[in-house]
CSV table of N, CA and C in Angstrom, one decimal:
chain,number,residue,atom,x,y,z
Z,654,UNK,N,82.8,-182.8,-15.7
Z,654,UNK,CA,83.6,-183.3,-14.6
Z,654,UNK,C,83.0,-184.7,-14.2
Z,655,UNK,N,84.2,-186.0,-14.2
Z,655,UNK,CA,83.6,-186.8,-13.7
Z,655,UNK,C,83.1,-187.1,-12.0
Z,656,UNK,N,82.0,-188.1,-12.0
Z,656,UNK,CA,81.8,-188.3,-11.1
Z,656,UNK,C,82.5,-189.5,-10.2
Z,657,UNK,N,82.9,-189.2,-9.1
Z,657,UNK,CA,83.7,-190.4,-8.6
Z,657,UNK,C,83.3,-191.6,-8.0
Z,658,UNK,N,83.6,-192.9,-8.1
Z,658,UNK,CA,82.6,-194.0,-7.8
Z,658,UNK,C,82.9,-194.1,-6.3
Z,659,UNK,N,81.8,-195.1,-5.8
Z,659,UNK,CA,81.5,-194.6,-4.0
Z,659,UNK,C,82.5,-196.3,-4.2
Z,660,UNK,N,82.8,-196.3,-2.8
Z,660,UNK,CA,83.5,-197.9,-2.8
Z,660,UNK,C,82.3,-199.0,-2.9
Z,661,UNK,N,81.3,-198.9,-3.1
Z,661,UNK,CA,80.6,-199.8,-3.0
Z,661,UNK,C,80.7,-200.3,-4.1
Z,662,UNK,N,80.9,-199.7,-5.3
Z,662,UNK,CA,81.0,-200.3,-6.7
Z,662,UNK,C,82.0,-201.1,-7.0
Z,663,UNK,N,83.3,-200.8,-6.2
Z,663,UNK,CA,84.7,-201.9,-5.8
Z,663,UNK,C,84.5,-202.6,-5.2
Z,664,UNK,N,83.1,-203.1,-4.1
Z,664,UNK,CA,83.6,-204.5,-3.4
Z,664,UNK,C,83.2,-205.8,-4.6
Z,665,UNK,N,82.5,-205.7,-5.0
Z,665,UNK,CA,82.3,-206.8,-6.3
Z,665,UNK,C,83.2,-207.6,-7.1
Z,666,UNK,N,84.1,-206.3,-7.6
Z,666,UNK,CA,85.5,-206.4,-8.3
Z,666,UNK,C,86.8,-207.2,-7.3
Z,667,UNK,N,86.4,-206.9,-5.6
Z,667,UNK,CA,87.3,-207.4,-4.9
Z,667,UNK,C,87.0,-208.4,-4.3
Z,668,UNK,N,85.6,-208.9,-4.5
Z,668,UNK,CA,84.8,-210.6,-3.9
Z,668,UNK,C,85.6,-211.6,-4.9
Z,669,UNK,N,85.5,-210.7,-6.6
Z,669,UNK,CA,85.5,-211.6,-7.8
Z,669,UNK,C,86.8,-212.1,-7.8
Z,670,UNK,N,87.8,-210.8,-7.4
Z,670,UNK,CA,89.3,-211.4,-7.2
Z,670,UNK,C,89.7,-212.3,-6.6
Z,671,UNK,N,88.9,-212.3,-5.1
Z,671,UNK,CA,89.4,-212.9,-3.9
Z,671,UNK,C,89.1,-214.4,-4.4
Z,672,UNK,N,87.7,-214.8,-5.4
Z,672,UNK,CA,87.4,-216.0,-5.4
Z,672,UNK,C,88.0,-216.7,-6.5
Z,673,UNK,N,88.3,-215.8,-7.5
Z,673,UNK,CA,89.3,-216.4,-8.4
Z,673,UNK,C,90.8,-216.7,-7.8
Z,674,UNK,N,91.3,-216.4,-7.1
Z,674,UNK,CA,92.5,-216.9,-6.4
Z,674,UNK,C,91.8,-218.2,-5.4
Z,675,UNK,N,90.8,-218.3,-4.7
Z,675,UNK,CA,90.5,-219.3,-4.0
Z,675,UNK,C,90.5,-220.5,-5.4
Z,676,UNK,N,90.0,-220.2,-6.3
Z,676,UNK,CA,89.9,-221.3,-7.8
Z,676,UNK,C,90.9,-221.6,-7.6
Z,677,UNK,N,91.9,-220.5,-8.4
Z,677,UNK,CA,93.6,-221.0,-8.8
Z,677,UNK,C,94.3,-221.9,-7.7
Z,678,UNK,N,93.8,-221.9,-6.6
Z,678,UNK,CA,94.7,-222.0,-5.5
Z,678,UNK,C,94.0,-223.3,-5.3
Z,679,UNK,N,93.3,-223.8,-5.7
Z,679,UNK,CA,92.3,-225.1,-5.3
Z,679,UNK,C,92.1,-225.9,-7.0
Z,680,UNK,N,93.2,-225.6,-7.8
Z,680,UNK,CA,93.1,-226.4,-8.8
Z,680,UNK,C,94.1,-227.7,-9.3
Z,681,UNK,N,93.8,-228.6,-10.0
Z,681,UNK,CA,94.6,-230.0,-9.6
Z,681,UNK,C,96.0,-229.7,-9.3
Z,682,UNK,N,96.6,-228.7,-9.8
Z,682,UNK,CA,97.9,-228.8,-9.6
Z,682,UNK,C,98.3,-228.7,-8.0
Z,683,UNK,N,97.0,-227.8,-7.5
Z,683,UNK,CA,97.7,-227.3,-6.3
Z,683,UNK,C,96.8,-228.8,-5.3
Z,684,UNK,N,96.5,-229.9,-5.3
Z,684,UNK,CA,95.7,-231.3,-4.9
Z,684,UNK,C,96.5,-232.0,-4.8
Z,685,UNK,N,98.1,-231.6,-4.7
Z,685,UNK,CA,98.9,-233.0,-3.9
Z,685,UNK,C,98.6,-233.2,-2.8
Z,686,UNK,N,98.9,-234.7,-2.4
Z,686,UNK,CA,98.5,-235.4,-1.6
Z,686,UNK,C,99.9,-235.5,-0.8
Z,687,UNK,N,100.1,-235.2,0.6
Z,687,UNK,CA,101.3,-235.6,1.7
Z,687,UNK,C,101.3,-236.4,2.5
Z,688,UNK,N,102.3,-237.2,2.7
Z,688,UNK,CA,102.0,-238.1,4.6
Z,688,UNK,C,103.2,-238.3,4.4
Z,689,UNK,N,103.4,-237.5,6.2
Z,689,UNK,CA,104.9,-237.7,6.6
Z,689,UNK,C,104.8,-239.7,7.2
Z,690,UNK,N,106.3,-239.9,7.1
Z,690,UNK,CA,106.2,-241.3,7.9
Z,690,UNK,C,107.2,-241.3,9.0
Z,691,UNK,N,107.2,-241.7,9.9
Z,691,UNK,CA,107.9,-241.6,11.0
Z,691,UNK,C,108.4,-240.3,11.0
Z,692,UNK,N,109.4,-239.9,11.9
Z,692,UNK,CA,110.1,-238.9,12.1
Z,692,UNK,C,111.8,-238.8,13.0
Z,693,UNK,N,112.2,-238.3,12.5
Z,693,UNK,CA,113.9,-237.6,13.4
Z,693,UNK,C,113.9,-238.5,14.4
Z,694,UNK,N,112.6,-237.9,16.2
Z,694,UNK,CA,112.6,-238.3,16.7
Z,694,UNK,C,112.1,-239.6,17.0
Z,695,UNK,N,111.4,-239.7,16.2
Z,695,UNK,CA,110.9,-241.4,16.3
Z,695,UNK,C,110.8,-242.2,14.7
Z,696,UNK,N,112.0,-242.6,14.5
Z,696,UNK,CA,112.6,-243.2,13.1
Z,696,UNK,C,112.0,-244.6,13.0
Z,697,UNK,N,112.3,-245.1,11.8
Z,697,UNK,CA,112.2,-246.4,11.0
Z,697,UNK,C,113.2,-247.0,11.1
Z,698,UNK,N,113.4,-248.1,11.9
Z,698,UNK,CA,114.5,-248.9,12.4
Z,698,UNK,C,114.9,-250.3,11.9
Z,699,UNK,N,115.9,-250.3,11.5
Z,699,UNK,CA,116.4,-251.7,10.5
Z,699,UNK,C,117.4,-252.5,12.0
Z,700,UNK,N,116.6,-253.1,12.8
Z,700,UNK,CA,117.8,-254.2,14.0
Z,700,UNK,C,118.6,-254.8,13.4
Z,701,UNK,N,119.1,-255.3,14.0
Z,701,UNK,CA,119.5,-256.8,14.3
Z,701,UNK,C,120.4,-257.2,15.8
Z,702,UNK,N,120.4,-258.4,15.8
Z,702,UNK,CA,120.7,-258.8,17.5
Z,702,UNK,C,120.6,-257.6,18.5
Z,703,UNK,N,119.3,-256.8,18.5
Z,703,UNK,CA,119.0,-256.0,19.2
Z,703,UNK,C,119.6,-254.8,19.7
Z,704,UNK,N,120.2,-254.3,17.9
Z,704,UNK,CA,120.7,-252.9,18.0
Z,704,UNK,C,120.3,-252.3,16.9
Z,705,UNK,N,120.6,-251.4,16.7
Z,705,UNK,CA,120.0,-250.5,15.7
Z,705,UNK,C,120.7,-249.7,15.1
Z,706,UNK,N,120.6,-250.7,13.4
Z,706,UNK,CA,121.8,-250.4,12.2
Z,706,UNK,C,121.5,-249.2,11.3
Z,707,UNK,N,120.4,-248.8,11.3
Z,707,UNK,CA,120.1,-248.2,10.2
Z,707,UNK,C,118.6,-246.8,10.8
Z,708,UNK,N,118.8,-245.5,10.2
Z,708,UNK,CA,117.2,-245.4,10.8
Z,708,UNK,C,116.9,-244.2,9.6
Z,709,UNK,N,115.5,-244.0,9.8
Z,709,UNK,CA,115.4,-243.3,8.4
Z,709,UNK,C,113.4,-242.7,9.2
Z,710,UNK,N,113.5,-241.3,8.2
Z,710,UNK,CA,112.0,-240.8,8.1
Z,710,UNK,C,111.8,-240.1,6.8
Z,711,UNK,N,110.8,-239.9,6.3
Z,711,UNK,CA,110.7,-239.6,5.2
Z,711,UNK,C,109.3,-238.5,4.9
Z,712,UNK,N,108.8,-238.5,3.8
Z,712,UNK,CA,107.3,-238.0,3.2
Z,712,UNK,C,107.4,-238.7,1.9
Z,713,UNK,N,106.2,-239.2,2.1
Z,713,UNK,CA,105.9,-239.3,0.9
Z,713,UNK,C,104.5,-238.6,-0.2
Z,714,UNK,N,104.7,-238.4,-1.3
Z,714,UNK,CA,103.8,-237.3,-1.9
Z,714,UNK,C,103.3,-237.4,-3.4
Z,715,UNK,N,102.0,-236.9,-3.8
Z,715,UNK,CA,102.2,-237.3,-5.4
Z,715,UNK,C,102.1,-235.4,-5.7
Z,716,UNK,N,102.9,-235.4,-6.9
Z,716,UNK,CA,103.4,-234.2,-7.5
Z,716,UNK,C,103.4,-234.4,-8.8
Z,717,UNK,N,102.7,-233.5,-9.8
Z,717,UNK,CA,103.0,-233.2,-11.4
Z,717,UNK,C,103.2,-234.5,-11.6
Z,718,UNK,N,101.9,-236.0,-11.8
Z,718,UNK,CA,102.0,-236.9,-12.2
Z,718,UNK,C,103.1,-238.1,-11.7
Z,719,UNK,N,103.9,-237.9,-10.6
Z,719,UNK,CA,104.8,-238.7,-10.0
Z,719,UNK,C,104.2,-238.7,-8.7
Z,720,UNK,N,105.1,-240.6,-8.0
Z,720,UNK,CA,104.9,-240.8,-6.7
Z,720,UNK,C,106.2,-240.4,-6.1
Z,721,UNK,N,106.4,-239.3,-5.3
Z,721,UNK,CA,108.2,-239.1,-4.7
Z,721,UNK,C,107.8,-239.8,-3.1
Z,722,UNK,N,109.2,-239.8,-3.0
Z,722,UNK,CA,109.2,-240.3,-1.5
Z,722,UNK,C,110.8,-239.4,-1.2
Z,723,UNK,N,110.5,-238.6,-0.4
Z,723,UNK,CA,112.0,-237.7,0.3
Z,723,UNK,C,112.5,-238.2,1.4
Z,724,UNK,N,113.6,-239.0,1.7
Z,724,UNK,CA,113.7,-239.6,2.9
Z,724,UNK,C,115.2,-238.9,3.3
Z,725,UNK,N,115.2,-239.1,5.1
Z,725,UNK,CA,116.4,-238.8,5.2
Z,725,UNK,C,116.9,-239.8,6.4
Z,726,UNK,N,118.3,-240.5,6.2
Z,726,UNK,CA,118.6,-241.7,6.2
Z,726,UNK,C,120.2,-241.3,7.1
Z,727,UNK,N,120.5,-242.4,8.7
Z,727,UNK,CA,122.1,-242.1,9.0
Z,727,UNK,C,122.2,-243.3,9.6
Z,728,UNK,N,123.6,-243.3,9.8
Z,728,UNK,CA,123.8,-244.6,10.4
Z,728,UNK,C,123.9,-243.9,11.8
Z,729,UNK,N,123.3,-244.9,12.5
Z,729,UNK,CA,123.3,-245.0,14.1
Z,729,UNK,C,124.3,-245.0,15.3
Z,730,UNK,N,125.3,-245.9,14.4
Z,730,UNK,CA,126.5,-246.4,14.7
Z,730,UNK,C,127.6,-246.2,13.6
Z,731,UNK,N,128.1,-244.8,13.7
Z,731,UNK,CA,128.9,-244.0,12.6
Z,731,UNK,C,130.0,-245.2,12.3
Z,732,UNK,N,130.4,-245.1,11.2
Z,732,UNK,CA,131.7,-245.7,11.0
Z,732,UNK,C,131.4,-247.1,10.7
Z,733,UNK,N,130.2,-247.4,10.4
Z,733,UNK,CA,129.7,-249.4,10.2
Z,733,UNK,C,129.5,-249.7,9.0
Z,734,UNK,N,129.0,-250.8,8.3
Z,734,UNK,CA,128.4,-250.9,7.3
Z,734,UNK,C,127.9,-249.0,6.2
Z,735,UNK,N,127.3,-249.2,5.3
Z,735,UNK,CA,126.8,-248.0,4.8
Z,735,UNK,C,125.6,-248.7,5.1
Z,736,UNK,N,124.6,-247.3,5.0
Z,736,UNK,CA,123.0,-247.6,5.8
Z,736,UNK,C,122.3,-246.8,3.8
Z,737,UNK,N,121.5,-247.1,3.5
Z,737,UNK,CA,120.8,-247.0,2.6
Z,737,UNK,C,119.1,-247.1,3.0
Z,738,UNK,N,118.5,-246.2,1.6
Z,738,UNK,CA,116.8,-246.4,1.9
Z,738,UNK,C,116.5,-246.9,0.7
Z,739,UNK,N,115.3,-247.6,0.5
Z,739,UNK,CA,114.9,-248.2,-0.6
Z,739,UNK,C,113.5,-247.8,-0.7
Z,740,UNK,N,113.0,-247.9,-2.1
Z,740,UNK,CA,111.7,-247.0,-2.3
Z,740,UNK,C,111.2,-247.9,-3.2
Z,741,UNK,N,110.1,-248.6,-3.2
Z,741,UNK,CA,109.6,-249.3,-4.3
Z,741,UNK,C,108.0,-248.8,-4.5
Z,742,UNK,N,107.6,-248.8,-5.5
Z,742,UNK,CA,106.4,-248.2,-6.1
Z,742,UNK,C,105.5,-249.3,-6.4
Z,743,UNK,N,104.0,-249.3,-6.3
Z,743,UNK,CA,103.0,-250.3,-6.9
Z,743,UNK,C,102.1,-249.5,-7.2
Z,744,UNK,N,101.4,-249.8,-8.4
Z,744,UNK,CA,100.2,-248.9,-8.7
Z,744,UNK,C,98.8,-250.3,-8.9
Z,745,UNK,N,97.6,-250.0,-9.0
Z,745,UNK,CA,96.3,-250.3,-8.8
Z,745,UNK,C,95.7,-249.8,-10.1
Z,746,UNK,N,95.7,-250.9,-11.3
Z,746,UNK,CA,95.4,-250.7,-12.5
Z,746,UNK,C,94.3,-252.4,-13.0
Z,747,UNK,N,93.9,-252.1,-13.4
Z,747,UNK,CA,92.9,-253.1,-14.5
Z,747,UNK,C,94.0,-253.7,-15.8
Z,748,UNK,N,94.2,-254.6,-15.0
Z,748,UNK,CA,95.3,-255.5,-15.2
Z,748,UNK,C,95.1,-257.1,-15.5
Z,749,UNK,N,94.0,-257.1,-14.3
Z,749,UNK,CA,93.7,-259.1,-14.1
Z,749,UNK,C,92.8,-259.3,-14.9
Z,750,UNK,N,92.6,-260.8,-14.8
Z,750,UNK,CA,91.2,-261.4,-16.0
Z,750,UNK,C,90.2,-260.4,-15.6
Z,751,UNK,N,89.6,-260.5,-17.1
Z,751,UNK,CA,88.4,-259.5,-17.2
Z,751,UNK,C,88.7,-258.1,-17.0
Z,752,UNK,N,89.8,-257.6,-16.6
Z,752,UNK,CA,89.7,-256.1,-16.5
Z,752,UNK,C,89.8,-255.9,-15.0
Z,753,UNK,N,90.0,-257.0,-13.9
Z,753,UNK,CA,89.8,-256.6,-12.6
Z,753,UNK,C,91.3,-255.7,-12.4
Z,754,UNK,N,91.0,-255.1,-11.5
Z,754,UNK,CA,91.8,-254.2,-10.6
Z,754,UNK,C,92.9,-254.9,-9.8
Z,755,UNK,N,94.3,-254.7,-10.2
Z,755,UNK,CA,95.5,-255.5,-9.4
Z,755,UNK,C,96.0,-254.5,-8.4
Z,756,UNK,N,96.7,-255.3,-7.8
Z,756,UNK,CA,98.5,-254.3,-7.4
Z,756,UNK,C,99.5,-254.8,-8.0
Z,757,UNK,N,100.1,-253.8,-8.6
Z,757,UNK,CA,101.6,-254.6,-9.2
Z,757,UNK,C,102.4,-253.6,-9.2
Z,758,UNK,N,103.7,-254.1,-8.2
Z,758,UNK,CA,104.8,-253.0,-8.2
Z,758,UNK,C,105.8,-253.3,-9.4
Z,759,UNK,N,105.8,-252.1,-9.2
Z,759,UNK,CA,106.8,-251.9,-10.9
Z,759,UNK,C,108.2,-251.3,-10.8
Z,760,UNK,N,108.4,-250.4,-9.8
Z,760,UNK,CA,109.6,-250.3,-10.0
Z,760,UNK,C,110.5,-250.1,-8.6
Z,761,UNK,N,111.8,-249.9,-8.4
Z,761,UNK,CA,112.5,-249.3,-7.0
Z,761,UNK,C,113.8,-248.3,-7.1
Z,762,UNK,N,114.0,-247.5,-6.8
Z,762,UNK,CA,114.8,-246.6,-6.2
Z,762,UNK,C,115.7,-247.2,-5.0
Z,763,UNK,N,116.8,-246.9,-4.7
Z,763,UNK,CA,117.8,-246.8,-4.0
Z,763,UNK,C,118.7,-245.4,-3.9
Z,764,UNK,N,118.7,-245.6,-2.7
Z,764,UNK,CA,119.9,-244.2,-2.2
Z,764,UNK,C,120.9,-244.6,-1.9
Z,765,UNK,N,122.2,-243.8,-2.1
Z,765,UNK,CA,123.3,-244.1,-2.0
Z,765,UNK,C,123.8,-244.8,-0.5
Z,766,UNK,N,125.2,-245.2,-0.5
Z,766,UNK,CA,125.4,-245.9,1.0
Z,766,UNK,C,126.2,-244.6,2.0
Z,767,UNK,N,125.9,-244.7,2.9
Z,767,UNK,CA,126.3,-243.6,3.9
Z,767,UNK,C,126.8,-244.3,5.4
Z,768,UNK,N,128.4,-244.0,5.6
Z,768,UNK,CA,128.0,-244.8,7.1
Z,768,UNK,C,128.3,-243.4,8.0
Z,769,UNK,N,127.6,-242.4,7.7
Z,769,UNK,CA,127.7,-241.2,8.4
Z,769,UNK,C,127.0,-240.9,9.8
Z,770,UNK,N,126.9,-240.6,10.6
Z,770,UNK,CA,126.1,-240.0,11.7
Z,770,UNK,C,125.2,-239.2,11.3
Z,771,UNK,N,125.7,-238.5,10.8
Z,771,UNK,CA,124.7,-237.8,10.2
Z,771,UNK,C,123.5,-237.3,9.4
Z,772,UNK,N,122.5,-236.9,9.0
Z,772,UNK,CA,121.0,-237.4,8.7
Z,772,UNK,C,121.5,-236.9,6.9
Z,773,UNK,N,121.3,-237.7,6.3
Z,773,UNK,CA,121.2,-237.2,4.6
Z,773,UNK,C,120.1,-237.4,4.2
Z,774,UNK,N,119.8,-236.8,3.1
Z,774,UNK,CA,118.8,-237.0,2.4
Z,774,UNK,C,118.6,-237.6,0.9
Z,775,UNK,N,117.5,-238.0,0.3
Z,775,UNK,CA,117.2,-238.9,-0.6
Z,775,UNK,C,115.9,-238.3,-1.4
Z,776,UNK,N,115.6,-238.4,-2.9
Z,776,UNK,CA,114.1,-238.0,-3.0
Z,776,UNK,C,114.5,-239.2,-3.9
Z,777,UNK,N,113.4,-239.8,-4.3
Z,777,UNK,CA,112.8,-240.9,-5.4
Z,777,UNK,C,111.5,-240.7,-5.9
Z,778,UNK,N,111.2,-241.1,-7.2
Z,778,UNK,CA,109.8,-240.4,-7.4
Z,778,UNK,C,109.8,-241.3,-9.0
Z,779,UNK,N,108.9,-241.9,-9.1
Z,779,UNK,CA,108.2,-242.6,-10.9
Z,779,UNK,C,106.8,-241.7,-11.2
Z,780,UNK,N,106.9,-242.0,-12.3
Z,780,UNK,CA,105.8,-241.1,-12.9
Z,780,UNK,C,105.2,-242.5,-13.5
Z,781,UNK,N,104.0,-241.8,-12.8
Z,781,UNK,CA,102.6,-242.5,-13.4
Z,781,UNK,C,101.4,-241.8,-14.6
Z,782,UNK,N,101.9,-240.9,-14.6
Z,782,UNK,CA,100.4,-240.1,-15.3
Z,782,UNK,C,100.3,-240.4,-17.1
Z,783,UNK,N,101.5,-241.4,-17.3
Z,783,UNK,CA,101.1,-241.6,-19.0
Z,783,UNK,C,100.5,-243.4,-18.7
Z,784,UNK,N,100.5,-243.7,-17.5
Z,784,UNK,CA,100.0,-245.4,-17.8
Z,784,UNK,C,98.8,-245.1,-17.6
Z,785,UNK,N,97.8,-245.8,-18.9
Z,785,UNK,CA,96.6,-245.5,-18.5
Z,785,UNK,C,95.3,-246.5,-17.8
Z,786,UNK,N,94.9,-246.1,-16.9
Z,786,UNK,CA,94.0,-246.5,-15.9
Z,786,UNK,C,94.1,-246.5,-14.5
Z,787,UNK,N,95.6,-246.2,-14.1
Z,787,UNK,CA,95.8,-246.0,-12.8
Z,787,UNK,C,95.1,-245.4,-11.6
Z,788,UNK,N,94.4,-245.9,-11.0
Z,788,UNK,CA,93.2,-245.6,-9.8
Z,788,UNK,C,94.2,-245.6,-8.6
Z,789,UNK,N,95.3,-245.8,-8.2
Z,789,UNK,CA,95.7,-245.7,-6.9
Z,789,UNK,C,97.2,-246.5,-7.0
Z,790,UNK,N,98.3,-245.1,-6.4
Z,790,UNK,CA,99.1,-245.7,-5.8
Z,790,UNK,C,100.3,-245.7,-4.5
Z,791,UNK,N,100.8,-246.8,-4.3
Z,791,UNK,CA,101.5,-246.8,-3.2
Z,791,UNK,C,103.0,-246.7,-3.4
Z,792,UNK,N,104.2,-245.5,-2.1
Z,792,UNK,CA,105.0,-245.6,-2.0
Z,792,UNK,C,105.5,-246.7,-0.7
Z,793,UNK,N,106.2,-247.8,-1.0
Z,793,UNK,CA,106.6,-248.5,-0.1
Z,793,UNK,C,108.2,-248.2,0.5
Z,794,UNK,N,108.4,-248.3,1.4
Z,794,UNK,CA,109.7,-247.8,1.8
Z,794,UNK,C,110.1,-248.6,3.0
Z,795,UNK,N,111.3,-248.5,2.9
Z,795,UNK,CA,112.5,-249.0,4.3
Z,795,UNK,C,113.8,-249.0,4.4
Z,796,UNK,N,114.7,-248.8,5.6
Z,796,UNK,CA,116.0,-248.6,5.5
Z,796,UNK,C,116.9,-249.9,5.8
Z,797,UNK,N,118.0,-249.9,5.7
Z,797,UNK,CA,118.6,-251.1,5.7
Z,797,UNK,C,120.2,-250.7,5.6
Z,798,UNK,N,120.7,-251.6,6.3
Z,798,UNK,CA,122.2,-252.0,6.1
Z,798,UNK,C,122.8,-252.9,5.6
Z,799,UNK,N,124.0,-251.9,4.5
Z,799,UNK,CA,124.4,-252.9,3.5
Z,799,UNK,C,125.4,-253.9,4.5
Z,800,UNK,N,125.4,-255.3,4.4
Z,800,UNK,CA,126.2,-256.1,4.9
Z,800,UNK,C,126.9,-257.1,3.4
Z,801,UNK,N,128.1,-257.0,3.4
Z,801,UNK,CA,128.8,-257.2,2.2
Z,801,UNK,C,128.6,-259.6,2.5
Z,802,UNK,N,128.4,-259.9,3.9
Z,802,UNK,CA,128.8,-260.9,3.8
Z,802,UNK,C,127.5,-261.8,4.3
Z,803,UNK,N,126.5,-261.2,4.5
Z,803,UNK,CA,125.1,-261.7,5.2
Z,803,UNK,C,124.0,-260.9,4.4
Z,804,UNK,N,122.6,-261.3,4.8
Z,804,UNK,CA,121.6,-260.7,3.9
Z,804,UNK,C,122.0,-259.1,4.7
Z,805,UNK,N,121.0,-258.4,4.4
Z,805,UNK,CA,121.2,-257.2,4.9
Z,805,UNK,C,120.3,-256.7,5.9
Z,806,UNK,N,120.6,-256.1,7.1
Z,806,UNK,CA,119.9,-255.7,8.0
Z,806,UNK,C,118.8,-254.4,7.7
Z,807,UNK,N,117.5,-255.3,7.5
Z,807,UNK,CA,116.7,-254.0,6.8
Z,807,UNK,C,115.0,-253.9,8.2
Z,808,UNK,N,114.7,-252.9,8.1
Z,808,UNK,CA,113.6,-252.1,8.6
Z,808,UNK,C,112.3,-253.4,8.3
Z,809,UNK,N,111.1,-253.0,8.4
Z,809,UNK,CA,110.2,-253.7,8.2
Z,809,UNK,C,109.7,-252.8,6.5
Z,810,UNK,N,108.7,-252.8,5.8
Z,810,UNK,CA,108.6,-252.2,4.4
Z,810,UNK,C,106.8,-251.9,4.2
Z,811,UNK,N,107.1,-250.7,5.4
Z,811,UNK,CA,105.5,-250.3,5.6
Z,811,UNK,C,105.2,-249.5,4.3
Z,812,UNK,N,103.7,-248.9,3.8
Z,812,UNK,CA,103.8,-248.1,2.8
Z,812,UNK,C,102.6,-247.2,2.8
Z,813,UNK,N,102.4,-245.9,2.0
Z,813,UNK,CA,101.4,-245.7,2.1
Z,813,UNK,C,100.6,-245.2,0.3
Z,814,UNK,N,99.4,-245.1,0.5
Z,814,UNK,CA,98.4,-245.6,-0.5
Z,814,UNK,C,97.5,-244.3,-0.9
Z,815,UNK,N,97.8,-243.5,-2.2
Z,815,UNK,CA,97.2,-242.5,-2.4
Z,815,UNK,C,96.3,-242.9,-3.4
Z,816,UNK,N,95.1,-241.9,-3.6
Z,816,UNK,CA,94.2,-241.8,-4.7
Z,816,UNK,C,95.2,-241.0,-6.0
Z,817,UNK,N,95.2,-241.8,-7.3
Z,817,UNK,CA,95.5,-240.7,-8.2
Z,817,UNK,C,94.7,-240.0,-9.4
C-alpha cells in the first residue's frame, strides 16, 4: 500500500510554479513601455484666432520591436475642415562623426480626415528592431486641421522618449 504524501512535500512544487510564472510574466516580451498623452478630458489642441479646430489624445507604446502611437482625434466644430493626427518617429542611433549618437527622424504616419464630432481612432507604429544600434526612441505627435487654402491649423508637436 502506498504511502500518501503530507502537503508539505507540494509546497515546493507550488513556490517553483508560482516563480516560474512571475519569470514568464516579467520577460522582454511582456517590458513594453506606455505613456498616455493628454486625455478626452483634457485634449491636444490645434487653435487658431482663438478657437479650437482640432483635438486629439493618444498612448504612445513600444510593442514586438515597433514604436505605435494610438490616438483618438474629432473635430470640435462638427461639420468644418477635416481634423487629422500626425505621428512622426525619431530614433537615437550612432550615426554622426566618429560613431557619435544622433536624433534623426525617419519616418511619419497620418490619419485619415474626419470632420466628425465624434472621437475616432488612429494606431501608427514603425518598426525599429532590424536597424542596428538604436539606443532610444521617440513618438512625436500632433493634431491639426486640414485647411485646403492656408497652412494648416496644427497643435504644438510635443513627444515622448523611450529606452529600446
Amino acid at each position: 500500500m502506498k504511502r500518501a504524501r503530507s502537503i508539505k512535500q507540494h509546497v515546493p512544487i507550488a513556490v517553483a510554479a508560482a516563480g516560474a510564472a512571475v519569470f514568464l510574466a516579467s520577460s522582454p516580451a511582456a517590458l513594453a513601455a506606455t505613456e498616455d498623452w493628454n486625455s478626452r478630458s483634457d485634449p491636444l489642441v490645434a487653435w487658431e484666432d482663438g478657437d479650437r479646430q482640432a483635438l486629439a489624445y493618444g498612448t504612445a507604446y513600444t510593442k514586438e520591436g515597433n514604436l505605435k502611437n494610438h490616438t483618438f482625434y474629432r473635430d470640435p466644430r462638427e461639420g468644418g475642415h477635416g481634423v487629422y493626427t500626425e505621428t512622426d518617429y525619431s530614433f537615437y542611433w550612432p550615426g554622426g562623426q566618429g560613431g557619435a549618437y544622433i536624433w534623426q527622424r525617419c519616418c511619419q504616419d497620418q490619419s485619415s480626415r474626419s470632420d466628425s464630432g465624434l472621437w475616432r481612432d488612429q494606431y501608427d507604429a514603425k518598426y525599429y528592431a532590424d536597424i542596428d544600434g538604436i539606443d532610444k526612441g521617440r513618438v512625436h505627435y500632433k493634431v491639426c486641421e486640414d485647411q485646403p487654402w492656408s497652412p494648416d491649423a496644427c497643435s504644438g508637436n510635443p513627444f515622448i522618449t523611450f529606452s529600446l
